[in-house]
Amino acid sequence: MSNVKNYTEQGGDKTVIGGTLEIVAGGQVVGLFTPAAFQADSTATTIAGLVTDLNSLLAKLKAAGLMEPTDG
């Protein structure tokens, strides 16, 4: 019986990381999530404008799947 922390199960469909996964310079992890759409820096000068900018950011995070679309 092996006691390694990181291993790939037979068949290669599942890799378990029980230790540290280090991505070195130039390395990439793909397929984990969709990046959120670009959100420009806020230039709001009123609270209402800032609320609009914040709600735009929240909508983009939800659309990218980085935030649940509803509570619960």
mmCIF file with all atom_site columns, C-alpha atoms in Angstrom:
data_model
loop_
_atom_site.group_PDB
_atom_site.id
_atom_site.type_symbol
_atom_site.label_atom_id
_atom_site.label_alt_id
_atom_site.label_comp_id
_atom_site.label_asym_id
_atom_site.label_entity_id
_atom_site.label_seq_id
_atom_site.pdbx_PDB_ins_code
_atom_site.Cartn_x
_atom_site.Cartn_y
_atom_site.Cartn_z
_atom_site.occupancy
_atom_site.B_iso_or_equiv
_atom_site.pdbx_formal_charge
_atom_site.auth_seq_id
_atom_site.auth_comp_id
_atom_site.auth_asym_id
_atom_site.auth_atom_id
_atom_site.pdbx_PDB_model_num
ATOM 1  C CA . MET A 1 1  ? 0.000   0.000  0.000   1.00 0.00 ? 1  MET A CA 1
ATOM 2  C CA . SER A 1 2  ? 1.345   3.398  -1.005  1.00 0.00 ? 2  SER A CA 1
ATOM 3  C CA . ASN A 1 3  ? 1.254   6.461  1.222   1.00 0.00 ? 3  ASN A CA 1
ATOM 4  C CA . VAL A 1 4  ? 2.000   9.182  -1.331  1.00 0.00 ? 4  VAL A CA 1
ATOM 5  C CA . LYS A 1 5  ? 0.014   12.413 -1.096  1.00 0.00 ? 5  LYS A CA 1
ATOM 6  C CA . ASN A 1 6  ? -0.267  13.052 -4.839  1.00 0.00 ? 6  ASN A CA 1
ATOM 7  C CA . TYR A 1 7  ? -1.328  10.293 -7.204  1.00 0.00 ? 7  TYR A CA 1
ATOM 8  C CA . THR A 1 8  ? -3.324  9.497  -10.325 1.00 0.00 ? 8  THR A CA 1
ATOM 9  C CA . GLU A 1 9  ? -5.875  6.735  -9.979  1.00 0.00 ? 9  GLU A CA 1
ATOM 10 C CA . GLN A 1 10 ? -5.786  3.753  -12.276 1.00 0.00 ? 10 GLN A CA 1
ATOM 11 C CA . GLY A 1 11 ? -7.169  4.702  -15.677 1.00 0.00 ? 11 GLY A CA 1
ATOM 12 C CA . GLY A 1 12 ? -6.008  8.303  -15.308 1.00 0.00 ? 12 GLY A CA 1
ATOM 13 C CA . ASP A 1 13 ? -9.468  9.836  -14.850 1.00 0.00 ? 13 ASP A CA 1
ATOM 14 C CA . LYS A 1 14 ? -8.719  11.283 -11.417 1.00 0.00 ? 14 LYS A CA 1
ATOM 15 C CA . THR A 1 15 ? -5.616  12.888 -9.909  1.00 0.00 ? 15 THR A CA 1
ATOM 16 C CA . VAL A 1 16 ? -5.543  13.501 -6.163  1.00 0.00 ? 16 VAL A CA 1
ATOM 17 C CA . ILE A 1 17 ? -3.416  16.311 -4.743  1.00 0.00 ? 17 ILE A CA 1
ATOM 18 C CA . GLY A 1 18 ? -2.872  15.820 -1.034  1.00 0.00 ? 18 GLY A CA 1
ATOM 19 C CA . GLY A 1 19 ? 0.281   17.899 -0.935  1.00 0.00 ? 19 GLY A CA 1
ATOM 20 C CA . THR A 1 20 ? 1.218   21.162 -2.610  1.00 0.00 ? 20 THR A CA 1
ATOM 21 C CA . LEU A 1 21 ? 0.649   21.771 -6.303  1.00 0.00 ? 21 LEU A CA 1
ATOM 22 C CA . GLU A 1 22 ? 3.203   24.330 -7.462  1.00 0.00 ? 22 GLU A CA 1
ATOM 23 C CA . ILE A 1 23 ? 2.802   26.009 -10.840 1.00 0.00 ? 23 ILE A CA 1
ATOM 24 C CA . VAL A 1 24 ? 6.177   27.425 -11.893 1.00 0.00 ? 24 VAL A CA 1
ATOM 25 C CA . ALA A 1 25 ? 6.782   30.411 -14.182 1.00 0.00 ? 25 ALA A CA 1
ATOM 26 C CA . GLY A 1 26 ? 5.306   29.741 -17.596 1.00 0.00 ? 26 GLY A CA 1
ATOM 27 C CA . GLY A 1 27 ? 3.024   26.977 -16.317 1.00 0.00 ? 27 GLY A CA 1
ATOM 28 C CA . GLN A 1 28 ? -0.727  27.197 -16.757 1.00 0.00 ? 28 GLN A CA 1
ATOM 29 C CA . VAL A 1 29 ? -3.841  25.617 -15.364 1.00 0.00 ? 29 VAL A CA 1
ATOM 30 C CA . VAL A 1 30 ? -6.635  25.530 -17.933 1.00 0.00 ? 30 VAL A CA 1
ATOM 31 C CA . GLY A 1 31 ? -10.310 24.684 -17.771 1.00 0.00 ? 31 GLY A CA 1
ATOM 32 C CA . LEU A 1 32 ? -10.996 25.569 -14.138 1.00 0.00 ? 32 LEU A CA 1
ATOM 33 C CA . PHE A 1 33 ? -13.218 28.585 -14.715 1.00 0.00 ? 33 PHE A CA 1
ATOM 34 C CA . THR A 1 34 ? -14.200 31.237 -17.198 1.00 0.00 ? 34 THR A CA 1
ATOM 35 C CA . PRO A 1 35 ? -12.555 34.586 -16.496 1.00 0.00 ? 35 PRO A CA 1
ATOM 36 C CA . ALA A 1 36 ? -14.962 37.395 -15.675 1.00 0.00 ? 36 ALA A CA 1
ATOM 37 C CA . ALA A 1 37 ? -15.525 40.046 -18.326 1.00 0.00 ? 37 ALA A CA 1
ATOM 38 C CA . PHE A 1 38 ? -13.420 43.195 -18.090 1.00 0.00 ? 38 PHE A CA 1
ATOM 39 C CA . GLN A 1 39 ? -14.630 45.795 -15.603 1.00 0.00 ? 39 GLN A CA 1
ATOM 40 C CA . ALA A 1 40 ? -13.225 49.284 -16.026 1.00 0.00 ? 40 ALA A CA 1
ATOM 41 C CA . ASP A 1 41 ? -12.075 51.199 -12.974 1.00 0.00 ? 41 ASP A CA 1
ATOM 42 C CA . SER A 1 42 ? -14.912 53.170 -11.441 1.00 0.00 ? 42 SER A CA 1
ATOM 43 C CA . THR A 1 43 ? -14.976 56.885 -12.113 1.00 0.00 ? 43 THR A CA 1
ATOM 44 C CA . ALA A 1 44 ? -18.201 57.372 -10.169 1.00 0.00 ? 44 ALA A CA 1
ATOM 45 C CA . THR A 1 45 ? -18.607 60.661 -8.375  1.00 0.00 ? 45 THR A CA 1
ATOM 46 C CA . THR A 1 46 ? -21.887 59.801 -6.647  1.00 0.00 ? 46 THR A CA 1
ATOM 47 C CA . ILE A 1 47 ? -23.083 56.953 -4.486  1.00 0.00 ? 47 ILE A CA 1
ATOM 48 C CA . ALA A 1 48 ? -25.650 56.049 -7.147  1.00 0.00 ? 48 ALA A CA 1
ATOM 49 C CA . GLY A 1 49 ? -22.909 55.850 -9.772  1.00 0.00 ? 49 GLY A CA 1
ATOM 50 C CA . LEU A 1 50 ? -20.786 53.678 -7.507  1.00 0.00 ? 50 LEU A CA 1
ATOM 51 C CA . VAL A 1 51 ? -23.742 51.354 -6.879  1.00 0.00 ? 51 VAL A CA 1
ATOM 52 C CA . THR A 1 52 ? -24.191 51.027 -10.655 1.00 0.00 ? 52 THR A CA 1
ATOM 53 C CA . ASP A 1 53 ? -20.498 50.172 -11.106 1.00 0.00 ? 53 ASP A CA 1
ATOM 54 C CA . LEU A 1 54 ? -20.569 47.640 -8.263  1.00 0.00 ? 54 LEU A CA 1
ATOM 55 C CA . ASN A 1 55 ? -23.704 45.970 -9.608  1.00 0.00 ? 55 ASN A CA 1
ATOM 56 C CA . SER A 1 56 ? -22.051 45.725 -13.030 1.00 0.00 ? 56 SER A CA 1
ATOM 57 C CA . LEU A 1 57 ? -19.061 43.966 -11.467 1.00 0.00 ? 57 LEU A CA 1
ATOM 58 C CA . LEU A 1 58 ? -21.310 41.582 -9.533  1.00 0.00 ? 58 LEU A CA 1
ATOM 59 C CA . ALA A 1 59 ? -23.226 40.718 -12.725 1.00 0.00 ? 59 ALA A CA 1
ATOM 60 C CA . LYS A 1 60 ? -19.956 39.901 -14.502 1.00 0.00 ? 60 LYS A CA 1
ATOM 61 C CA . LEU A 1 61 ? -18.768 37.681 -11.640 1.00 0.00 ? 61 LEU A CA 1
ATOM 62 C CA . LYS A 1 62 ? -22.084 35.813 -11.683 1.00 0.00 ? 62 LYS A CA 1
ATOM 63 C CA . ALA A 1 63 ? -22.025 35.429 -15.482 1.00 0.00 ? 63 ALA A CA 1
ATOM 64 C CA . ALA A 1 64 ? -18.510 33.955 -15.284 1.00 0.00 ? 64 ALA A CA 1
ATOM 65 C CA . GLY A 1 65 ? -19.623 31.446 -12.641 1.00 0.00 ? 65 GLY A CA 1
ATOM 66 C CA . LEU A 1 66 ? -17.365 32.932 -9.979  1.00 0.00 ? 66 LEU A CA 1
ATOM 67 C CA . MET A 1 67 ? -20.303 33.882 -7.768  1.00 0.00 ? 67 MET A CA 1
ATOM 68 C CA . GLU A 1 68 ? -23.622 32.154 -7.097  1.00 0.00 ? 68 GLU A CA 1
ATOM 69 C CA . PRO A 1 69 ? -26.410 33.894 -9.033  1.00 0.00 ? 69 PRO A CA 1
ATOM 70 C CA . THR A 1 70 ? -28.817 33.860 -6.075  1.00 0.00 ? 70 THR A CA 1
ATOM 71 C CA . ASP A 1 71 ? -28.700 33.621 -2.292  1.00 0.00 ? 71 ASP A CA 1
ATOM 72 C CA . GLY A 1 72 ? -29.008 30.063 -1.098  1.00 0.00 ? 72 GLY A CA 1
#
